[in-house]
Coordinates of C-alpha atoms and ligand atoms in Angstrom, one line a residue:
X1 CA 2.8 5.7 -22.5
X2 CA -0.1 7.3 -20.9
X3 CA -2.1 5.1 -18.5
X4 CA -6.0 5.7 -19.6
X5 CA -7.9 6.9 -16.7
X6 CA -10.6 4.3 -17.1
X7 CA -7.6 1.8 -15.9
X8 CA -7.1 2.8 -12.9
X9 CA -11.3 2.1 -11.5
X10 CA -11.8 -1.3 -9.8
X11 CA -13.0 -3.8 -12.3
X12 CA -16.9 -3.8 -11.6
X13 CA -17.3 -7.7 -12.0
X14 CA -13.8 -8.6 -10.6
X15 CA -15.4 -11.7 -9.1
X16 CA -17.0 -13.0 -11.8
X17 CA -15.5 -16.2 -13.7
X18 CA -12.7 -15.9 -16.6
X19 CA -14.8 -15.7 -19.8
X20 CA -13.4 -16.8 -23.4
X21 CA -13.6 -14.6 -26.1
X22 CA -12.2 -17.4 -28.7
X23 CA -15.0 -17.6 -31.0
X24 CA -16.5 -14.1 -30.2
X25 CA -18.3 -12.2 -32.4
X26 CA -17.0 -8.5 -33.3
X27 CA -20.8 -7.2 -31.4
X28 CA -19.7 -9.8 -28.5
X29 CA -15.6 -8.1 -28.4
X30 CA -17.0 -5.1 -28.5
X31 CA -19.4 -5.9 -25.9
X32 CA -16.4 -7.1 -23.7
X33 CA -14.6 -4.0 -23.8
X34 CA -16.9 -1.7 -23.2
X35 CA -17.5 -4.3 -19.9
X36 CA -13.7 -3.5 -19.0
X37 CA -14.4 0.0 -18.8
X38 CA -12.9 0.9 -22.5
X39 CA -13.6 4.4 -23.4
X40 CA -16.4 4.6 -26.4
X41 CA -13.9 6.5 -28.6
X42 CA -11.1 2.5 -28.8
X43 CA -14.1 0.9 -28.7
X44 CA -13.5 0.3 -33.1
X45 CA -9.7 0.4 -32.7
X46 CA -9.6 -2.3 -29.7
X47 CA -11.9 -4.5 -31.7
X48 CA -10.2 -4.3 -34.6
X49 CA -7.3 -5.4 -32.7
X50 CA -8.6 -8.0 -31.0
X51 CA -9.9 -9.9 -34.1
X52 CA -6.4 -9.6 -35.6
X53 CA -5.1 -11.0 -33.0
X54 CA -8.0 -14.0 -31.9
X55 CA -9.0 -14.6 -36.1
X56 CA -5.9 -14.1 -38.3
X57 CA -3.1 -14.8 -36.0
X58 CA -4.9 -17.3 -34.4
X59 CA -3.3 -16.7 -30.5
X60 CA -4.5 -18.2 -27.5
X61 CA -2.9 -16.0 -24.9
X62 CA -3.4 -12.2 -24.6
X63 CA 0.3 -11.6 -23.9
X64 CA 0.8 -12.7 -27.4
X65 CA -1.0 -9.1 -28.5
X66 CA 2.4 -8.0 -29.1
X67 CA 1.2 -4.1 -30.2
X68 CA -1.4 -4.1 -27.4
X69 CA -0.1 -2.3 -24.2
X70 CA 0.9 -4.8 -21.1
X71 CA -1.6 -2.5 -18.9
X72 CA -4.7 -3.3 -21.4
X73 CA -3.8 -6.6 -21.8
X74 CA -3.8 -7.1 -17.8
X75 CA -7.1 -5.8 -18.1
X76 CA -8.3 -8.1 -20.1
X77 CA -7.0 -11.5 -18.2
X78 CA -8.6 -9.7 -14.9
X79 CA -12.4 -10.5 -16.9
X80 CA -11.2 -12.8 -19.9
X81 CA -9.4 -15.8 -21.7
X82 CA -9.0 -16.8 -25.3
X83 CA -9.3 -20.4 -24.0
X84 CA -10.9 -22.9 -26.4
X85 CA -13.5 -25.7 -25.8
X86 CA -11.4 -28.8 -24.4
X87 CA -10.2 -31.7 -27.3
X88 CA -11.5 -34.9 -25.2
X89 CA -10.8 -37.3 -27.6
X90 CA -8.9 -37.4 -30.8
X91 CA -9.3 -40.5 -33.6
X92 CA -6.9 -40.5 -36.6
X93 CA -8.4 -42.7 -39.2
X94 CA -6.1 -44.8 -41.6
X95 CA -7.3 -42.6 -44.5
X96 CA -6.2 -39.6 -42.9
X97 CA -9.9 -37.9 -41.5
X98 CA -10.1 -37.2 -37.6
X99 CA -12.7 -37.0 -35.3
X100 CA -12.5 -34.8 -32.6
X101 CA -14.4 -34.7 -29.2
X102 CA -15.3 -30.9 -28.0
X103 CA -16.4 -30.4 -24.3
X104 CA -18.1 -27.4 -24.9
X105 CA -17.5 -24.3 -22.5
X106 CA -19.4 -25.3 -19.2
X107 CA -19.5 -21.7 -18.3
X108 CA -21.1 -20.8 -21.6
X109 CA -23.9 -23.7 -21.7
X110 CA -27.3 -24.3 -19.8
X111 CA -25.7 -27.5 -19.5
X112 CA -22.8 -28.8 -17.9
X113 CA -20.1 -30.3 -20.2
X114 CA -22.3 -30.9 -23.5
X115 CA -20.2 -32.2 -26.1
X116 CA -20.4 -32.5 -30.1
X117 CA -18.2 -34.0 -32.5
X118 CA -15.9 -32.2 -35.6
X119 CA -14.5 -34.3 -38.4
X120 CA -11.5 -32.9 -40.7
X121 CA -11.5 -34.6 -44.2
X122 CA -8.3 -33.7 -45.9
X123 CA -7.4 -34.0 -49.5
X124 CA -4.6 -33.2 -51.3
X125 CA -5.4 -29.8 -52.2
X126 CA -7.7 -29.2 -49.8
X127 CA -9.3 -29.9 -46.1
X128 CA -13.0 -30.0 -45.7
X129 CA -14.1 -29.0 -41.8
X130 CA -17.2 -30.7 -41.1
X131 CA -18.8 -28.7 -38.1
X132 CA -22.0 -29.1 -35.9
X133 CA -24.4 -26.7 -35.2
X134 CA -26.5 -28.3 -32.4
X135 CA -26.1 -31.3 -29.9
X136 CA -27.9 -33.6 -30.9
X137 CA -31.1 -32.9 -33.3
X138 CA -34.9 -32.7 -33.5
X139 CA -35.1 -34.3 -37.1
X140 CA -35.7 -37.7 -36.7
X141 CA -34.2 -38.9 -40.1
X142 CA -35.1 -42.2 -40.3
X143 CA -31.9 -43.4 -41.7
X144 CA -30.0 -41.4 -39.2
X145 CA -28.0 -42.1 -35.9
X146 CA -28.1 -38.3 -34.0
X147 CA -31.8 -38.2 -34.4
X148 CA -31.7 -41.0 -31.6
X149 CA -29.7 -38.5 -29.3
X150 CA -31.7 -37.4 -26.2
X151 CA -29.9 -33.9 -25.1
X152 CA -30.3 -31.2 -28.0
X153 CA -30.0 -27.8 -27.8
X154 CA -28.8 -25.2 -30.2
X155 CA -25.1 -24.4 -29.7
X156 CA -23.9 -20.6 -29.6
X157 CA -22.0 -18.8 -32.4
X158 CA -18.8 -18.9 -30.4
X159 CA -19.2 -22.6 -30.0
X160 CA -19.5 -23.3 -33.8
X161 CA -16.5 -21.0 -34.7
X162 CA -14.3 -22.5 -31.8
X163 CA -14.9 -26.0 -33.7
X164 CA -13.0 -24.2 -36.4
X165 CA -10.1 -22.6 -34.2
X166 CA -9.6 -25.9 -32.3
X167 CA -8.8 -27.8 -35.9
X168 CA -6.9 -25.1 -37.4
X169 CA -4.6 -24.9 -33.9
X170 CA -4.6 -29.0 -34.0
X171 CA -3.4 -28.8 -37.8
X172 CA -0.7 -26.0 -37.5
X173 CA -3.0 -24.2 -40.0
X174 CA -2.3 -20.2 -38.1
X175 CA 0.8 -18.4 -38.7
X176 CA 3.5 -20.2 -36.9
X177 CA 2.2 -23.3 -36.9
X178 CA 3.2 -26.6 -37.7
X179 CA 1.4 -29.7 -39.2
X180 CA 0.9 -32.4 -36.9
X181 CA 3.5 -35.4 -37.3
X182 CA 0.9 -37.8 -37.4
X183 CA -1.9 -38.5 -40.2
X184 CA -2.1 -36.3 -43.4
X185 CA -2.7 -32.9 -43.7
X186 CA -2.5 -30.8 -47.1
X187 CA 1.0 -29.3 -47.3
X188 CA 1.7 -26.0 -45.4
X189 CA 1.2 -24.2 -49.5
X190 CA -2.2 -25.1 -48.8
X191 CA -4.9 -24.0 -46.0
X192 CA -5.2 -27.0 -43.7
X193 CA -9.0 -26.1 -43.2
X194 CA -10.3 -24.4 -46.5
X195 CA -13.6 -25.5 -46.7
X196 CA -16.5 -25.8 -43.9
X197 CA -19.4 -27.7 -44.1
X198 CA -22.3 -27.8 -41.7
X199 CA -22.8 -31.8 -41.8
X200 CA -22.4 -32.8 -38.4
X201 CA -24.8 -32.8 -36.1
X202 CA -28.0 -31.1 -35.9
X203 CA -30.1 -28.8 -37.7
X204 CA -28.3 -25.1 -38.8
X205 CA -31.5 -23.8 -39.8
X206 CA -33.2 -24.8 -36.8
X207 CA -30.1 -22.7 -35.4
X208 CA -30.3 -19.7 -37.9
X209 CA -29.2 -16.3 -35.9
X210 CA -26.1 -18.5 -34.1
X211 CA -25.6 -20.1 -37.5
X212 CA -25.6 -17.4 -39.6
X213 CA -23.3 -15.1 -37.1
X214 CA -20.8 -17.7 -37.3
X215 CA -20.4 -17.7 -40.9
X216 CA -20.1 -13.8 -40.6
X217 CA -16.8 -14.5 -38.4
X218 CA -15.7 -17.7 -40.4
X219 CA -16.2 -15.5 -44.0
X220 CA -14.5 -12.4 -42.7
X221 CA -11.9 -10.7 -44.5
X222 CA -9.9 -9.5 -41.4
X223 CA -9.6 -12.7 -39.9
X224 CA -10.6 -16.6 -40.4
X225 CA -11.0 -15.7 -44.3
X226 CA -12.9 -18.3 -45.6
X227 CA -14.4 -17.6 -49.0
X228 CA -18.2 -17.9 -49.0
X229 CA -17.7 -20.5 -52.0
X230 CA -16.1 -22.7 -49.5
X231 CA -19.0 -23.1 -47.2
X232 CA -21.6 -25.2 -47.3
X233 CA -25.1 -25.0 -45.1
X234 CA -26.8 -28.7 -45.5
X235 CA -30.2 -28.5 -44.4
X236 CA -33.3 -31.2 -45.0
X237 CA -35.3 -28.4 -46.0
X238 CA -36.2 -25.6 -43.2
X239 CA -38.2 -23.8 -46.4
X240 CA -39.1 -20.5 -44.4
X241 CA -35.1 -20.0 -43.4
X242 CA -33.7 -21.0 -47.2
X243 CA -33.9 -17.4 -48.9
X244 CA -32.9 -15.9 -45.3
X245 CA -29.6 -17.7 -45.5
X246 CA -28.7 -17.1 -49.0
X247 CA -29.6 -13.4 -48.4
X248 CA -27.7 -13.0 -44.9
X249 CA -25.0 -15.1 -45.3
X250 CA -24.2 -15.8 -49.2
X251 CA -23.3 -19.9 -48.4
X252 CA -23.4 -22.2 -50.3
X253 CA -26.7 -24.4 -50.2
X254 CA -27.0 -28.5 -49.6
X255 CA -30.1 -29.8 -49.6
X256 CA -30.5 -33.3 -47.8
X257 CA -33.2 -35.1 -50.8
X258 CA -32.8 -38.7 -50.2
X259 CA -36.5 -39.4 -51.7
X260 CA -38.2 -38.3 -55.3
X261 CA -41.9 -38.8 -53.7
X262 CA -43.4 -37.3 -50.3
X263 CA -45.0 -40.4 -49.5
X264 CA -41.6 -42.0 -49.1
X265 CA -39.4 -38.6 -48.1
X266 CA -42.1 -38.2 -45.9
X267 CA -40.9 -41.1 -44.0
X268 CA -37.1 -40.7 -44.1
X269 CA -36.8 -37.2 -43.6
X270 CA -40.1 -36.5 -41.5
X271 CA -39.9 -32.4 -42.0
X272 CA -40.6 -33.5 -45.9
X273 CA -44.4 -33.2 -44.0
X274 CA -44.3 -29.8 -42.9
X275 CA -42.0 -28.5 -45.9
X276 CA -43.2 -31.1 -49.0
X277 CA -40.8 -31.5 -52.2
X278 CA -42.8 -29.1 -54.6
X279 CA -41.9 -26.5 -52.2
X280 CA -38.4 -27.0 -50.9
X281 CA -37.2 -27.4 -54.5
X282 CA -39.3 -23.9 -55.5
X283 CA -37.1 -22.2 -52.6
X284 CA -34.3 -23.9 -54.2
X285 CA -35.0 -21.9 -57.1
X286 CA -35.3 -18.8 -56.2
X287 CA -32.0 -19.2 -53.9
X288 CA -30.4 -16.0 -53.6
X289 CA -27.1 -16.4 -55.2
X290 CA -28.0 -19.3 -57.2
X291 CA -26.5 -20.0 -60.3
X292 CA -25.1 -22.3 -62.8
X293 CA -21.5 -21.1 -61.5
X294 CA -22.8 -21.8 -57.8
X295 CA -24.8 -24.5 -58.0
X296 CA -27.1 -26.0 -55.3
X297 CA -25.6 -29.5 -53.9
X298 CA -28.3 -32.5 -53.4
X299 CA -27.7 -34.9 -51.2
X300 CA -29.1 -38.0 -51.8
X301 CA -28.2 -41.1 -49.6
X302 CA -28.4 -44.9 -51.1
X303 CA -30.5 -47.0 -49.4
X304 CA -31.1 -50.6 -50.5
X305 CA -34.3 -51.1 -52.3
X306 CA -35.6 -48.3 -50.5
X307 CA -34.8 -45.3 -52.9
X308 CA -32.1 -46.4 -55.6
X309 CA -34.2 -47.3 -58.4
X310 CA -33.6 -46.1 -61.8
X311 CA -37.1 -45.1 -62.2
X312 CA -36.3 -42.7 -59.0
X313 CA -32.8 -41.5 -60.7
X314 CA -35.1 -40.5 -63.8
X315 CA -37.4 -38.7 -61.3
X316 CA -34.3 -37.0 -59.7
X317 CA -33.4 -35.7 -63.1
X318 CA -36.9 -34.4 -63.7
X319 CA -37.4 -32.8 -60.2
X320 CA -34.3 -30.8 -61.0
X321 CA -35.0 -29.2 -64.3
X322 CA -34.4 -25.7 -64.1
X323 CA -32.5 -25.7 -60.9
X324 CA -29.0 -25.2 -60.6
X325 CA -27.9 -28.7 -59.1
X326 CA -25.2 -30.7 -58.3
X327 CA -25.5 -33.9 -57.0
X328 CA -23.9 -36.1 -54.6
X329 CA -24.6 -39.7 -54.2
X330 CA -23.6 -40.4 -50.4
X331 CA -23.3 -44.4 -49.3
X332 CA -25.3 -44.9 -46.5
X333 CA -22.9 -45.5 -43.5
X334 CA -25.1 -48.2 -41.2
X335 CA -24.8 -47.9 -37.7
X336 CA -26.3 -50.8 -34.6
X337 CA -29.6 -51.2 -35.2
X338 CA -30.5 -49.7 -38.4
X339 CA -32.7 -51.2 -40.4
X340 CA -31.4 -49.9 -43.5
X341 CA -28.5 -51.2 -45.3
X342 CA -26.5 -49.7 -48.1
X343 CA -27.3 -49.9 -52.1
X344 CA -24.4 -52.3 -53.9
X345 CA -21.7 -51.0 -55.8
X346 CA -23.8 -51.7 -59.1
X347 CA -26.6 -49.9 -58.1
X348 CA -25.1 -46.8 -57.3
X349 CA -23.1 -47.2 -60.8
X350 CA -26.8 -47.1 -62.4
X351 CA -28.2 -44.8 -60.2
X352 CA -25.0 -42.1 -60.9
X353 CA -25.0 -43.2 -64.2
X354 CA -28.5 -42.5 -65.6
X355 CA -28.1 -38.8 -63.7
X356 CA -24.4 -38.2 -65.2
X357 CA -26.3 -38.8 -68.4
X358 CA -28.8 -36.0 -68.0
X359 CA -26.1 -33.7 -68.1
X360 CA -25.3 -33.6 -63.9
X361 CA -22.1 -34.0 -62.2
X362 CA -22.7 -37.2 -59.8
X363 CA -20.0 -37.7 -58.0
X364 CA -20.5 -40.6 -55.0
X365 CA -19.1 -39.5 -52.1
X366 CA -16.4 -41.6 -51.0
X367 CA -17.3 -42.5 -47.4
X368 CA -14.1 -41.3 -44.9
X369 CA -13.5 -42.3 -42.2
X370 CA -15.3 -45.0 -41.5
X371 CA -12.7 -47.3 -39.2
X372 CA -13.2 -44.0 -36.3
X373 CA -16.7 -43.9 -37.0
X374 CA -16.7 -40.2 -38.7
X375 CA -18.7 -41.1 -41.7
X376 CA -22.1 -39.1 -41.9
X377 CA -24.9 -39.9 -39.7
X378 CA -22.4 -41.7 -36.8
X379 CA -20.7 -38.8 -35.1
X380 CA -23.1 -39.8 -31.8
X381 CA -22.1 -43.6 -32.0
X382 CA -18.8 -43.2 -30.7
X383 CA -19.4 -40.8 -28.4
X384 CA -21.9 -42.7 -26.2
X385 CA -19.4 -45.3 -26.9
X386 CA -16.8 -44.0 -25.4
X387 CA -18.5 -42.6 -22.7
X388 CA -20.1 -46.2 -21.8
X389 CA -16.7 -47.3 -21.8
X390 CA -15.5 -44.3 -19.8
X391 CA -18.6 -45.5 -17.3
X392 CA -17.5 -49.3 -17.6
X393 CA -13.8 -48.0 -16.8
X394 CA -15.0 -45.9 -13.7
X395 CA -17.2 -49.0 -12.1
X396 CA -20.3 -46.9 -12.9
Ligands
SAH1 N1 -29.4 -31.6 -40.7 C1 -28.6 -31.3 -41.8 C2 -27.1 -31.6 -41.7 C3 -26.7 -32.8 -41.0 S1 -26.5 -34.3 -41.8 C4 -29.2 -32.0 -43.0 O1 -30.1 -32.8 -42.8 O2 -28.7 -31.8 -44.1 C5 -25.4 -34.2 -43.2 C6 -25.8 -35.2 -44.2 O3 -25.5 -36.6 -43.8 C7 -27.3 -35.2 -44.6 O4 -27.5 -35.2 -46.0 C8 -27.8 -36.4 -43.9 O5 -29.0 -36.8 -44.5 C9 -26.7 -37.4 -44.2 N2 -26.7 -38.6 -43.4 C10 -27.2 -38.8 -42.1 N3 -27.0 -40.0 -41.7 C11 -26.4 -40.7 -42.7 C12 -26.0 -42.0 -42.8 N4 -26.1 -42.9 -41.8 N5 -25.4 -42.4 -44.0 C13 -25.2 -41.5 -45.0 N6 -25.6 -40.2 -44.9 C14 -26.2 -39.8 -43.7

């Protein structure tokens, strides 16, 4: 084979540190080659290529490119890696959900070493990725433990989608792979990750260009695959971003309710006073993509005497009329120092019961997780957990 001229020119930026293009956008590959000096004319071709390689078979080493030529692929290790964000911890719950760690890239963030959490929730048709989109978050949920997190910032689209390459290598879910001995994972007839939610940590709509690139890279045909039916944007209600993200990215919508009146949603989900109910739920209905066939999930967390009347489940049902809504009834998971505590078991039956009646699906959520800490609202506990323990364990 003909060497291409452009090869044989010094690298410009030889000195500059190995960059990872796991998690790279097809703008940010293209990007890349054109910095190795490809020609203008591969520039499609080598991107093409690339994503094969990095999103449908999943590879972690550019010497795995098997149809790309040893030369090109030496001029790609000079400038880049396909390195993914380090696992530092792993927890395998007794009901089969883990909890992962992620250092984020160091070379990538303002800050040094940031790191979020990723949950896998595995059924037994089906494993649900729960992903963050921020460290930390601005909210202030009331009922919530990352609100109380100190270091947020919004994290890039390559650090999303990474969260997604690091469980699917973890769960033997790329071609080639094999499930891990340990825990459950769907059998190999099944995707290990098949569904994505954005449930973790932080705000995606506070996030919305990094947000709504990653689903671009998670949805696409040519690589990762994941239906657009199988992912799922929860949001409290960033109103002016709603119709943006049915529009760009065709996701599938969960809005974080909790509260039938602003007085009281105004105090658990304190964006309720910028964006009010009357409003959120008029985006709601004119969601792009909307309809009874893709319905809108509400959230609505049980608090104890706070919000699990039947008076506010008849108020649910009202507020919903003519929107297409599911709803999901989510135990709240109490964490040190909360002062809220969890609706009984009776309750919720009411509560689900008087909305299954009006004709909605109700399913309560069945919280996961929970002996590792991976249930919703805890993802930060255990990590300053561990890391006071890493402290204690270092004499700091
Ligand atoms: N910021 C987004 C996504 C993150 S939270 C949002 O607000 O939707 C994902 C879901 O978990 C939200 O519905 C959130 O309100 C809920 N949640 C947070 N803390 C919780 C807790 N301690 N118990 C139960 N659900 C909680």
């Amino acid at each position: 084979m003909n060497t291409p001229a452009f090869l044989d020119s010094p690298s410009p930026v030889a000195d500059a540190p190995l960059r990872s293009l796991a998690g790279a956008t097809r703008a940010e590959l293209a990007a890349a080659l054109i910095e190795i000096g490809a020609p203008e004319r591969e520039i499609r071709m080598r991107t093409a290529q690339l994503w094969h390689w990095i999103y449908h078979q999943g590879v972690a080493s550019f010497d795995d490119m098997l149809n790309v030529s040893k030369v090109f692929r030496g001029r790609l290790k000079e400038r880049f890696t396909l390195a993914r964000p380090q696992i530092v911890a792993e927890q395998v719950s007794s009901d089969g959900t883990r909890k992962w760690l992620i250092r984020l890239d160091p070379t990538h963030a303002k800050d040094r070493g940031a790191e979020v959490e990723c949950v896998y929730i595995p059924e037994e048709d089906r494993g649900t990725l729960c992903v963050s989109s921020q460290v930390g978050c601005t909210l202030t949920c009331a009922f919530c433990h990352t609100g109380t997190q100190k270091l947020v910032r919004n994290l890039t689209a390559q650090e999303i989608i990474t969260q997604v390459l690091i469980a699917r290598d973890r769960l033997g879910d790329f071609p080639g792979g094999a499930r891990p001995a340990d825990g459950f994972v769907p059998g190999g007839e099944y995707r290990a990750v098949s569904n994505v939610v954005f449930m973790g940590m932080g705000e995606p709509l506070y996030n919305f260009d990094n947000v709504r690139d990653a689903l671009g890279v998670l949805s696409d045909g040519d690589g990762l695959s994941l239906s657009k039916r199988r992912i799922t944007v929860s949001t409290a209600g960033v109103v002016p971003r709603l119709n943006d993200l049915g529009a760009e990215t065709g996701a599938m919508l969960a809005i974080s309710l909790h509260a039938v009146r602003d007085e009281l949603r105004d105090r658990l989900v304190p964006l309720n006073k910028k964006y009010p109910i009357a409003e959120l739920l008029q985006a709601c209905r004119t969601y792009p993509g909307a309809s009874n066939a893709r319905r809108i999930t509400f959230e609505y967390v049980m608090l104890k005497g706070i919000n699990d009347s039947p008076a506010e489940a008849r108020e649910l049902v009202r507020l919903l009329k003519g929107v297409p809504a599911k709803i999901n009834l989510i135990p709240f998971n109490p964490w040190p120092g909360t002062v809220f505590e969890c609706s009984d078991d009776a309750t919720i039956g009411a509560f689900s019961d008087i909305v299954f009646n009006a004709g909605y699906a109700s399913p309560v959520r069945t919280p996961r997780g929970r002996d590792i800490l991976a249930a919703c609202g805890q993802l930060k506990s255990e990590t300053e957990k561990l890391r006071a323990r890493a402290l204690l364990a270092a004499g700091a």
